[in-house]
Amino acid sequence: MLLISCPYCGARPELEFSHGGEAHIARPADPSAVSDEAWAGYLYHRSNPRGLHIERWRHTHGCGRFFNCVRDTVSDEILATYRAGEAPPDLTTLVSSSSSPTPPSTAPEAQPAHSPKATP
Amino acid sequence: MRYSALQLIKQAFKAHQDWPEQWRSPEPKARYDVIIVGAGGHGLATAYYLASEHGVRNVAVLDKGWLGGGNTGRNTTIIRSNYLWEESAALYDHAVKLWGDLSQALNYNVMYSPRGVMMLAHNVHDVQVAQRHVHANRLAGVDNAWLGPEAAKAFCDPLNISNNIRYPVMGAALQRRGGVARHDAVAWGYARAASALGVDIIENCAVTGIDRDAHGAVSGVQTAKGPIAAAKVGVVAAGHTSVLMDMAGVSMPLESYPLQALVSEPVKPIFPCVVMSNTVHAYISQSDKGELVIGAGTDAYTSYAQTGGLHITQHTLDAICELFPMFRRMRMLRNWGGIVDVTPDRSPILAKTPVSGLYVNCGWGTGGFKATPGSGHVFAHTIARDEPHAINAPFTIERFRTGRLIDEAAAAAVAH
């Protein structure tokens, strides 16, 4: 079980939280204007990285608020949490400051984690 | 060497010291016609059917670890085909038909045991959904029968059908051809049969890149043992599919989750079939070794760590103890997690990709083992002919763009 630090309430056990999927995926402002590929990308395509993943959690059984979290999907170590609406932290500095850094091969060098990918 | 009772007696006189290796462990050649990435059940089955049915024998199966060491060795071995939509029923039933004589075809005992898969209904909604499934399956030519509580009890004696329990059994859907098989033997059997037909199985050979030629078509792979050329590459990498497809620049509608399972200490035969309950959310069967094999749904968040949270396991065991209080004092022997690649509609992708020469077999989510022979069979067809088999034609990547989903998530024949 993870120990998750809610930016509002502090560290609480995972049981209090709900996972909300990948973060920073913006709904296209005008859905009728985007291509089918872009819409499929928004709906269904996720970065699914082996390495750092930026994701939403909701402190369901606490303050009830959504926030964002940077987690290493190989070790499940949580490297940062921050409030919804804030910009994500610089992932390269997070990796270097981590207590048990992920091997370089799993670093998110090729992962544009902030926007949904479209099908090529 | 063909395995037989006579061979067993012959080898006994040599104190069993003379059995040959079941498959070769060659160094990779510089070039193959087809490279399969991932030596699990689906990948090995693909290679076997490429060699046996399509005459494509210059094939390599690469794996970053040992064969059968991923989800093939980490599942609960349940086999069934009682899916709601006809596309799914056709795909999974294709596999169930192949399971029937797989041991004979491979000359390897995969211990397929069609002991029946029973899905319990605990409330009126369950009853309606299960009966709808039964009718849909019968229209699709898949065996599935509705049993009342007494009939369910007659088939599976450990059930408590009294009506004063928290989750009363109001009936059950039973697929008699469903059952279990020995998961390791499936990988080993396909590996041995494929190797005998000339397929090179190369373990401890991680793929680190997918090469493309000037026209964008696949030209080979980069591996831990150097570059290997191939005109066709099939990715059958389960939870790591997104990572591999990213090497070719192809985005996938997948997310990878840990799925846990566990086995108890072995006991004498007590549990005759597979029982699943979607409402209480667990499934259970007993292996031929005597262990209870137990599983449920995935963990809540995406991960590549093959462990998962203890509270998820505890929730699973709560459900089992609720259904079968007699197991409350049993000790659990092993617990593990596999990384399953889940699509938005919970149906697999078995298809060509936007990259010429690149094929993908993924998205089996929490239920890929049952499909192993059928998946390999139609995927081999897709690779060899460069066009899908009629059975896997609906299982494209493009369905997420066109909206032609095969929505087993909403149909929920299974506890997702």
CSV table of N, CA, C and O in Angstrom, one decimal, chain B residues 181-277:
chain,number,residue,atom,x,y,z
B,181,ALA,N,-6.1,-25.2,-17.4
B,181,ALA,CA,-5.0,-26.0,-18.0
B,181,ALA,C,-3.7,-25.6,-17.2
B,181,ALA,O,-3.7,-24.7,-16.4
B,182,ARG,N,-2.7,-26.4,-17.5
B,182,ARG,CA,-1.4,-26.2,-16.8
B,182,ARG,C,-0.6,-25.1,-17.5
B,182,ARG,O,-0.1,-25.3,-18.6
B,183,HIS,N,-0.6,-23.9,-16.9
B,183,HIS,CA,0.0,-22.7,-17.7
B,183,HIS,C,1.4,-22.9,-18.2
B,183,HIS,O,1.7,-22.7,-19.3
B,184,ASP,N,2.3,-23.4,-17.3
B,184,ASP,CA,3.7,-23.6,-17.7
B,184,ASP,C,3.8,-24.6,-18.9
B,184,ASP,O,4.6,-24.4,-19.8
B,185,ALA,N,3.0,-25.7,-18.8
B,185,ALA,CA,3.1,-26.7,-19.8
B,185,ALA,C,2.7,-26.1,-21.2
B,185,ALA,O,3.1,-26.6,-22.2
B,186,VAL,N,1.8,-25.1,-21.2
B,186,VAL,CA,1.3,-24.5,-22.4
B,186,VAL,C,2.5,-23.8,-23.1
B,186,VAL,O,2.8,-24.0,-24.3
B,187,ALA,N,3.3,-23.1,-22.3
B,187,ALA,CA,4.5,-22.4,-22.9
B,187,ALA,C,5.5,-23.4,-23.3
B,187,ALA,O,6.1,-23.3,-24.4
B,188,TRP,N,5.8,-24.4,-22.4
B,188,TRP,CA,6.8,-25.4,-22.8
B,188,TRP,C,6.4,-26.2,-24.0
B,188,TRP,O,7.2,-26.6,-24.8
B,189,GLY,N,5.1,-26.6,-24.0
B,189,GLY,CA,4.6,-27.4,-25.1
B,189,GLY,C,4.8,-26.7,-26.5
B,189,GLY,O,5.3,-27.3,-27.4
B,190,TYR,N,4.3,-25.4,-26.5
B,190,TYR,CA,4.5,-24.7,-27.7
B,190,TYR,C,5.9,-24.4,-28.1
B,190,TYR,O,6.3,-24.5,-29.2
B,191,ALA,N,6.8,-24.2,-27.0
B,191,ALA,CA,8.2,-23.9,-27.3
B,191,ALA,C,8.8,-25.2,-27.9
B,191,ALA,O,9.6,-25.1,-28.9
B,192,ARG,N,8.6,-26.3,-27.3
B,192,ARG,CA,9.2,-27.6,-27.8
B,192,ARG,C,8.7,-27.9,-29.2
B,192,ARG,O,9.5,-28.2,-30.1
B,193,ALA,N,7.4,-27.7,-29.5
B,193,ALA,CA,6.9,-28.0,-30.8
B,193,ALA,C,7.4,-27.0,-31.8
B,193,ALA,O,7.8,-27.4,-33.0
B,194,ALA,N,7.5,-25.8,-31.5
B,194,ALA,CA,8.0,-24.7,-32.4
B,194,ALA,C,9.5,-25.0,-32.7
B,194,ALA,O,9.9,-24.9,-33.8
B,195,SER,N,10.2,-25.2,-31.6
B,195,SER,CA,11.7,-25.5,-31.8
B,195,SER,C,11.9,-26.6,-32.7
B,195,SER,O,12.8,-26.6,-33.5
B,196,ALA,N,11.1,-27.7,-32.6
B,196,ALA,CA,11.3,-28.9,-33.4
B,196,ALA,C,11.1,-28.5,-34.9
B,196,ALA,O,11.6,-29.2,-35.8
B,197,LEU,N,10.3,-27.5,-35.1
B,197,LEU,CA,10.0,-27.1,-36.5
B,197,LEU,C,11.0,-26.1,-37.1
B,197,LEU,O,10.8,-25.6,-38.2
B,198,GLY,N,12.0,-25.7,-36.2
B,198,GLY,CA,13.0,-24.8,-36.7
B,198,GLY,C,13.0,-23.4,-36.1
B,198,GLY,O,13.8,-22.6,-36.5
B,199,VAL,N,12.0,-23.1,-35.3
B,199,VAL,CA,11.9,-21.8,-34.7
B,199,VAL,C,13.0,-21.6,-33.6
B,199,VAL,O,13.2,-22.5,-32.8
B,200,ASP,N,13.7,-20.5,-33.7
B,200,ASP,CA,14.8,-20.2,-32.7
B,200,ASP,C,14.1,-19.5,-31.5
B,200,ASP,O,13.6,-18.4,-31.7
B,201,ILE,N,14.2,-20.0,-30.3
B,201,ILE,CA,13.8,-19.3,-29.1
B,201,ILE,C,15.0,-18.8,-28.4
B,201,ILE,O,15.8,-19.5,-28.0
B,202,ILE,N,15.0,-17.4,-28.3
B,202,ILE,CA,16.2,-16.8,-27.8
B,202,ILE,C,15.8,-16.0,-26.5
B,202,ILE,O,15.2,-15.0,-26.6
B,203,GLU,N,16.2,-16.6,-25.4
B,203,GLU,CA,15.9,-16.0,-24.1
B,203,GLU,C,17.0,-15.0,-23.6
B,203,GLU,O,18.0,-15.0,-24.2
B,204,ASN,N,16.7,-14.2,-22.6
B,204,ASN,CA,17.6,-13.2,-22.1
B,204,ASN,C,18.1,-12.3,-23.2
B,204,ASN,O,19.3,-12.0,-23.3
B,205,CYS,N,17.2,-11.9,-24.1
B,205,CYS,CA,17.6,-11.1,-25.2
B,205,CYS,C,16.6,-10.0,-25.4
B,205,CYS,O,15.6,-10.1,-26.2
B,206,ALA,N,16.7,-8.9,-24.6
B,206,ALA,CA,15.8,-7.8,-24.6
B,206,ALA,C,15.8,-7.1,-25.9
B,206,ALA,O,16.9,-6.8,-26.4
B,207,VAL,N,14.7,-6.7,-26.4
B,207,VAL,CA,14.6,-5.8,-27.6
B,207,VAL,C,14.7,-4.4,-27.1
B,207,VAL,O,14.0,-4.0,-26.2
B,208,THR,N,15.7,-3.7,-27.7
B,208,THR,CA,15.9,-2.3,-27.2
B,208,THR,C,15.5,-1.3,-28.3
B,208,THR,O,15.5,-0.1,-28.0
B,209,GLY,N,15.2,-1.7,-29.5
B,209,GLY,CA,14.8,-0.8,-30.6
B,209,GLY,C,14.2,-1.6,-31.7
B,209,GLY,O,14.4,-2.8,-31.9
B,210,ILE,N,13.3,-0.9,-32.5
B,210,ILE,CA,12.7,-1.5,-33.7
B,210,ILE,C,13.2,-0.6,-34.8
B,210,ILE,O,13.0,0.6,-34.9
B,211,ASP,N,13.9,-1.3,-35.8
B,211,ASP,CA,14.5,-0.6,-36.9
B,211,ASP,C,13.5,-0.4,-38.0
B,211,ASP,O,12.7,-1.3,-38.3
B,212,ARG,N,13.6,0.8,-38.7
B,212,ARG,CA,12.7,1.0,-39.9
B,212,ARG,C,13.6,1.4,-41.1
B,212,ARG,O,14.6,2.0,-40.9
B,213,ASP,N,13.1,1.0,-42.3
B,213,ASP,CA,13.9,1.4,-43.5
B,213,ASP,C,13.5,2.7,-44.0
B,213,ASP,O,12.7,3.4,-43.4
B,214,ALA,N,14.1,3.1,-45.2
B,214,ALA,CA,13.8,4.5,-45.7
B,214,ALA,C,12.3,4.7,-46.0
B,214,ALA,O,11.9,5.9,-45.9
B,215,HIS,N,11.6,3.6,-46.2
B,215,HIS,CA,10.1,3.8,-46.5
B,215,HIS,C,9.3,3.7,-45.2
B,215,HIS,O,8.1,3.8,-45.3
B,216,GLY,N,10.0,3.6,-44.1
B,216,GLY,CA,9.2,3.5,-42.8
B,216,GLY,C,8.8,2.1,-42.4
B,216,GLY,O,8.3,1.9,-41.4
B,217,ALA,N,9.1,1.1,-43.3
B,217,ALA,CA,8.7,-0.3,-43.0
B,217,ALA,C,9.7,-0.9,-42.0
B,217,ALA,O,10.9,-0.4,-41.9
B,218,VAL,N,9.3,-1.9,-41.3
B,218,VAL,CA,10.2,-2.5,-40.3
B,218,VAL,C,11.3,-3.3,-41.0
B,218,VAL,O,11.1,-3.9,-42.0
B,219,SER,N,12.5,-3.1,-40.5
B,219,SER,CA,13.7,-3.8,-41.1
B,219,SER,C,14.4,-4.7,-40.1
B,219,SER,O,15.3,-5.5,-40.4
B,220,GLY,N,14.0,-4.7,-38.8
B,220,GLY,CA,14.6,-5.5,-37.8
B,220,GLY,C,14.5,-5.0,-36.5
B,220,GLY,O,13.8,-4.0,-36.2
B,221,VAL,N,15.3,-5.6,-35.5
B,221,VAL,CA,15.2,-5.1,-34.1
B,221,VAL,C,16.7,-5.0,-33.6
B,221,VAL,O,17.6,-5.7,-34.1
B,222,GLN,N,16.8,-4.1,-32.7
B,222,GLN,CA,18.0,-4.0,-31.9
B,222,GLN,C,17.8,-4.8,-30.6
B,222,GLN,O,16.8,-4.7,-30.0
B,223,THR,N,18.8,-5.6,-30.2
B,223,THR,CA,18.6,-6.4,-29.0
B,223,THR,C,19.9,-6.4,-28.2
B,223,THR,O,20.9,-5.8,-28.6
B,224,ALA,N,19.7,-7.0,-27.0
B,224,ALA,CA,20.9,-7.1,-26.1
B,224,ALA,C,22.0,-8.0,-26.7
B,224,ALA,O,23.1,-7.9,-26.3
B,225,LYS,N,21.6,-8.8,-27.7
B,225,LYS,CA,22.6,-9.6,-28.4
B,225,LYS,C,22.9,-9.1,-29.8
B,225,LYS,O,23.3,-9.8,-30.6
B,226,GLY,N,22.7,-7.8,-30.0
B,226,GLY,CA,23.0,-7.2,-31.3
B,226,GLY,C,21.8,-7.1,-32.2
B,226,GLY,O,20.7,-7.5,-31.9
B,227,PRO,N,22.0,-6.4,-33.4
B,227,PRO,CA,20.9,-6.2,-34.3
B,227,PRO,C,20.5,-7.5,-35.0
B,227,PRO,O,21.4,-8.3,-35.3
B,228,ILE,N,19.2,-7.7,-35.2
B,228,ILE,CA,18.7,-8.8,-35.9
B,228,ILE,C,17.8,-8.3,-37.0
B,228,ILE,O,16.8,-7.5,-36.7
B,229,ALA,N,18.0,-8.7,-38.2
B,229,ALA,CA,17.1,-8.2,-39.3
B,229,ALA,C,15.9,-9.1,-39.5
B,229,ALA,O,16.0,-10.3,-39.3
B,230,ALA,N,14.8,-8.5,-39.9
B,230,ALA,CA,13.6,-9.2,-40.2
B,230,ALA,C,12.6,-8.3,-40.9
B,230,ALA,O,12.6,-7.1,-40.6
B,231,ALA,N,11.9,-8.8,-41.9
B,231,ALA,CA,10.9,-8.0,-42.6
B,231,ALA,C,9.6,-7.9,-41.9
B,231,ALA,O,8.9,-6.9,-42.1
B,232,LYS,N,9.4,-8.8,-40.9
B,232,LYS,CA,8.1,-8.7,-40.2
B,232,LYS,C,8.4,-8.9,-38.7
B,232,LYS,O,9.2,-9.8,-38.3
B,233,VAL,N,7.9,-8.1,-37.9
B,233,VAL,CA,8.0,-8.2,-36.4
B,233,VAL,C,6.7,-8.2,-35.8
B,233,VAL,O,5.8,-7.3,-36.1
B,234,GLY,N,6.4,-9.2,-34.9
B,234,GLY,CA,5.2,-9.3,-34.2
B,234,GLY,C,5.5,-9.0,-32.7
B,234,GLY,O,6.3,-9.7,-32.1
B,235,VAL,N,4.8,-8.0,-32.2
B,235,VAL,CA,5.0,-7.6,-30.8
B,235,VAL,C,3.9,-8.3,-29.9
B,235,VAL,O,2.7,-8.1,-30.2
B,236,VAL,N,4.3,-9.2,-29.0
B,236,VAL,CA,3.4,-10.0,-28.2
B,236,VAL,C,3.9,-9.8,-26.8
B,236,VAL,O,4.3,-10.8,-26.2
B,237,ALA,N,3.9,-8.6,-26.2
B,237,ALA,CA,4.6,-8.3,-25.0
B,237,ALA,C,3.8,-7.9,-23.8
B,237,ALA,O,4.3,-7.4,-22.9
B,238,ALA,N,2.5,-8.2,-23.9
B,238,ALA,CA,1.6,-8.0,-22.8
B,238,ALA,C,1.8,-6.6,-22.1
B,238,ALA,O,1.7,-5.6,-22.8
B,239,GLY,N,2.1,-6.6,-20.9
B,239,GLY,CA,2.2,-5.3,-20.1
B,239,GLY,C,3.2,-4.3,-20.7
B,239,GLY,O,3.1,-3.1,-20.4
B,240,HIS,N,4.2,-4.8,-21.4
B,240,HIS,CA,5.2,-3.9,-22.0
B,240,HIS,C,5.0,-3.5,-23.4
B,240,HIS,O,5.9,-3.0,-24.1
B,241,THR,N,3.8,-3.8,-23.9
B,241,THR,CA,3.5,-3.5,-25.3
B,241,THR,C,3.7,-2.0,-25.6
B,241,THR,O,4.3,-1.6,-26.6
B,242,SER,N,3.2,-1.1,-24.7
B,242,SER,CA,3.3,0.3,-24.9
B,242,SER,C,4.8,0.7,-25.1
B,242,SER,O,5.1,1.5,-26.0
B,243,VAL,N,5.6,0.1,-24.3
B,243,VAL,CA,7.1,0.5,-24.3
B,243,VAL,C,7.7,0.0,-25.6
B,243,VAL,O,8.4,0.8,-26.3
B,244,LEU,N,7.3,-1.2,-26.1
B,244,LEU,CA,7.9,-1.7,-27.3
B,244,LEU,C,7.4,-0.9,-28.6
B,244,LEU,O,8.1,-0.6,-29.5
B,245,MET,N,6.1,-0.7,-28.6
B,245,MET,CA,5.5,0.0,-29.7
B,245,MET,C,6.0,1.5,-29.8
B,245,MET,O,6.1,2.0,-30.9
B,246,ASP,N,6.3,2.0,-28.6
B,246,ASP,CA,6.9,3.4,-28.6
B,246,ASP,C,8.2,3.4,-29.4
B,246,ASP,O,8.6,4.4,-30.0
B,247,MET,N,8.9,2.3,-29.4
B,247,MET,CA,10.2,2.2,-30.1
B,247,MET,C,10.0,2.3,-31.7
B,247,MET,O,10.9,2.7,-32.4
B,248,ALA,N,8.8,2.0,-32.1
B,248,ALA,CA,8.4,2.2,-33.5
B,248,ALA,C,7.6,3.4,-33.7
B,248,ALA,O,7.1,3.6,-34.8
B,249,GLY,N,7.4,4.2,-32.7
B,249,GLY,CA,6.6,5.5,-32.8
B,249,GLY,C,5.2,5.3,-32.9
B,249,GLY,O,4.4,6.1,-33.4
B,250,VAL,N,4.7,4.1,-32.4
B,250,VAL,CA,3.2,3.9,-32.5
B,250,VAL,C,2.6,4.0,-31.1
B,250,VAL,O,3.0,3.3,-30.2
B,251,SER,N,1.7,4.9,-30.9
B,251,SER,CA,1.0,5.1,-29.7
B,251,SER,C,-0.1,4.0,-29.5
B,251,SER,O,-0.8,3.7,-30.5
B,252,MET,N,-0.3,3.5,-28.3
B,252,MET,CA,-1.3,2.5,-28.1
B,252,MET,C,-2.3,2.9,-27.1
B,252,MET,O,-2.0,3.6,-26.2
B,253,PRO,N,-3.6,2.5,-27.4
B,253,PRO,CA,-4.7,2.8,-26.4
B,253,PRO,C,-4.6,1.7,-25.3
B,253,PRO,O,-5.5,1.0,-25.1
B,254,LEU,N,-3.5,1.8,-24.5
B,254,LEU,CA,-3.3,0.8,-23.4
B,254,LEU,C,-2.9,1.4,-22.2
B,254,LEU,O,-2.2,2.4,-22.2
B,255,GLU,N,-3.2,0.8,-21.0
B,255,GLU,CA,-2.6,1.1,-19.8
B,255,GLU,C,-2.3,-0.2,-19.1
B,255,GLU,O,-3.0,-1.2,-19.2
B,256,SER,N,-1.1,-0.2,-18.4
B,256,SER,CA,-0.6,-1.4,-17.8
B,256,SER,C,-0.9,-1.4,-16.3
B,256,SER,O,-0.5,-0.5,-15.6
B,257,TYR,N,-1.5,-2.4,-15.8
B,257,TYR,CA,-1.9,-2.5,-14.4
B,257,TYR,C,-1.3,-3.8,-13.8
B,257,TYR,O,-1.3,-4.8,-14.5
B,258,PRO,N,-1.0,-3.8,-12.5
B,258,PRO,CA,-0.7,-5.1,-11.9
B,258,PRO,C,-2.0,-5.9,-11.6
B,258,PRO,O,-3.0,-5.3,-11.2
B,259,LEU,N,-2.0,-7.2,-11.9
B,259,LEU,CA,-3.1,-8.1,-11.6
B,259,LEU,C,-2.5,-9.2,-10.6
B,259,LEU,O,-1.6,-9.9,-11.0
B,260,GLN,N,-3.1,-9.3,-9.5
B,260,GLN,CA,-2.5,-10.2,-8.5
B,260,GLN,C,-3.3,-11.5,-8.5
B,260,GLN,O,-4.5,-11.6,-8.8
B,261,ALA,N,-2.6,-12.6,-8.1
B,261,ALA,CA,-3.3,-13.8,-7.8
B,261,ALA,C,-2.5,-14.5,-6.7
B,261,ALA,O,-1.5,-14.1,-6.3
B,262,LEU,N,-3.1,-15.6,-6.2
B,262,LEU,CA,-2.5,-16.3,-5.1
B,262,LEU,C,-2.9,-17.7,-5.0
B,262,LEU,O,-4.0,-18.0,-5.5
B,263,VAL,N,-2.1,-18.5,-4.4
B,263,VAL,CA,-2.5,-19.9,-4.2
B,263,VAL,C,-2.3,-20.3,-2.7
B,263,VAL,O,-1.5,-19.7,-2.0
B,264,SER,N,-3.2,-21.2,-2.3
B,264,SER,CA,-3.2,-21.7,-0.9
B,264,SER,C,-2.2,-22.8,-0.8
B,264,SER,O,-1.7,-23.3,-1.7
B,265,GLU,N,-2.0,-23.3,0.5
B,265,GLU,CA,-1.4,-24.6,0.7
B,265,GLU,C,-2.2,-25.6,0.0
B,265,GLU,O,-3.4,-25.5,-0.2
B,266,PRO,N,-1.5,-26.7,-0.5
B,266,PRO,CA,-2.2,-27.8,-1.2
B,266,PRO,C,-3.1,-28.6,-0.2
B,266,PRO,O,-2.6,-28.9,0.9
B,267,VAL,N,-4.3,-28.9,-0.6
B,267,VAL,CA,-5.2,-29.8,0.2
B,267,VAL,C,-5.8,-30.9,-0.8
B,267,VAL,O,-5.7,-30.8,-2.0
B,268,LYS,N,-6.4,-31.9,-0.2
B,268,LYS,CA,-7.0,-32.9,-1.0
B,268,LYS,C,-8.2,-32.3,-1.8
B,268,LYS,O,-8.7,-31.3,-1.5
B,269,PRO,N,-8.6,-33.0,-2.9
B,269,PRO,CA,-9.6,-32.5,-3.8
B,269,PRO,C,-10.9,-32.1,-3.0
B,269,PRO,O,-11.5,-32.9,-2.3
B,270,ILE,N,-11.2,-30.8,-3.2
B,270,ILE,CA,-12.4,-30.3,-2.5
B,270,ILE,C,-13.2,-29.4,-3.4
B,270,ILE,O,-14.4,-29.3,-3.2
B,271,PHE,N,-12.6,-28.9,-4.5
B,271,PHE,CA,-13.3,-27.9,-5.3
B,271,PHE,C,-13.3,-28.4,-6.7
B,271,PHE,O,-12.3,-28.4,-7.4
B,272,PRO,N,-14.5,-28.8,-7.2
B,272,PRO,CA,-14.6,-29.5,-8.5
B,272,PRO,C,-14.5,-28.7,-9.8
B,272,PRO,O,-14.3,-29.2,-10.8
B,273,CYS,N,-14.8,-27.4,-9.7
B,273,CYS,CA,-14.8,-26.6,-10.9
B,273,CYS,C,-14.2,-25.2,-10.7
B,273,CYS,O,-13.7,-25.0,-9.6
B,274,VAL,N,-14.4,-24.3,-11.7
B,274,VAL,CA,-14.0,-22.9,-11.5
B,274,VAL,C,-15.3,-22.2,-11.1
B,274,VAL,O,-16.3,-22.3,-11.7
B,275,VAL,N,-15.2,-21.4,-10.0
B,275,VAL,CA,-16.3,-20.5,-9.6
B,275,VAL,C,-15.9,-19.1,-9.7
B,275,VAL,O,-14.9,-18.7,-9.2
B,276,MET,N,-16.7,-18.3,-10.3
B,276,MET,CA,-16.5,-16.8,-10.4
B,276,MET,C,-17.7,-16.1,-9.8
B,276,MET,O,-18.8,-16.6,-10.1
B,277,SER,N,-17.5,-15.0,-9.2
B,277,SER,CA,-18.5,-14.2,-8.7
B,277,SER,C,-18.2,-12.7,-9.0
B,277,SER,O,-17.2,-12.2,-8.5
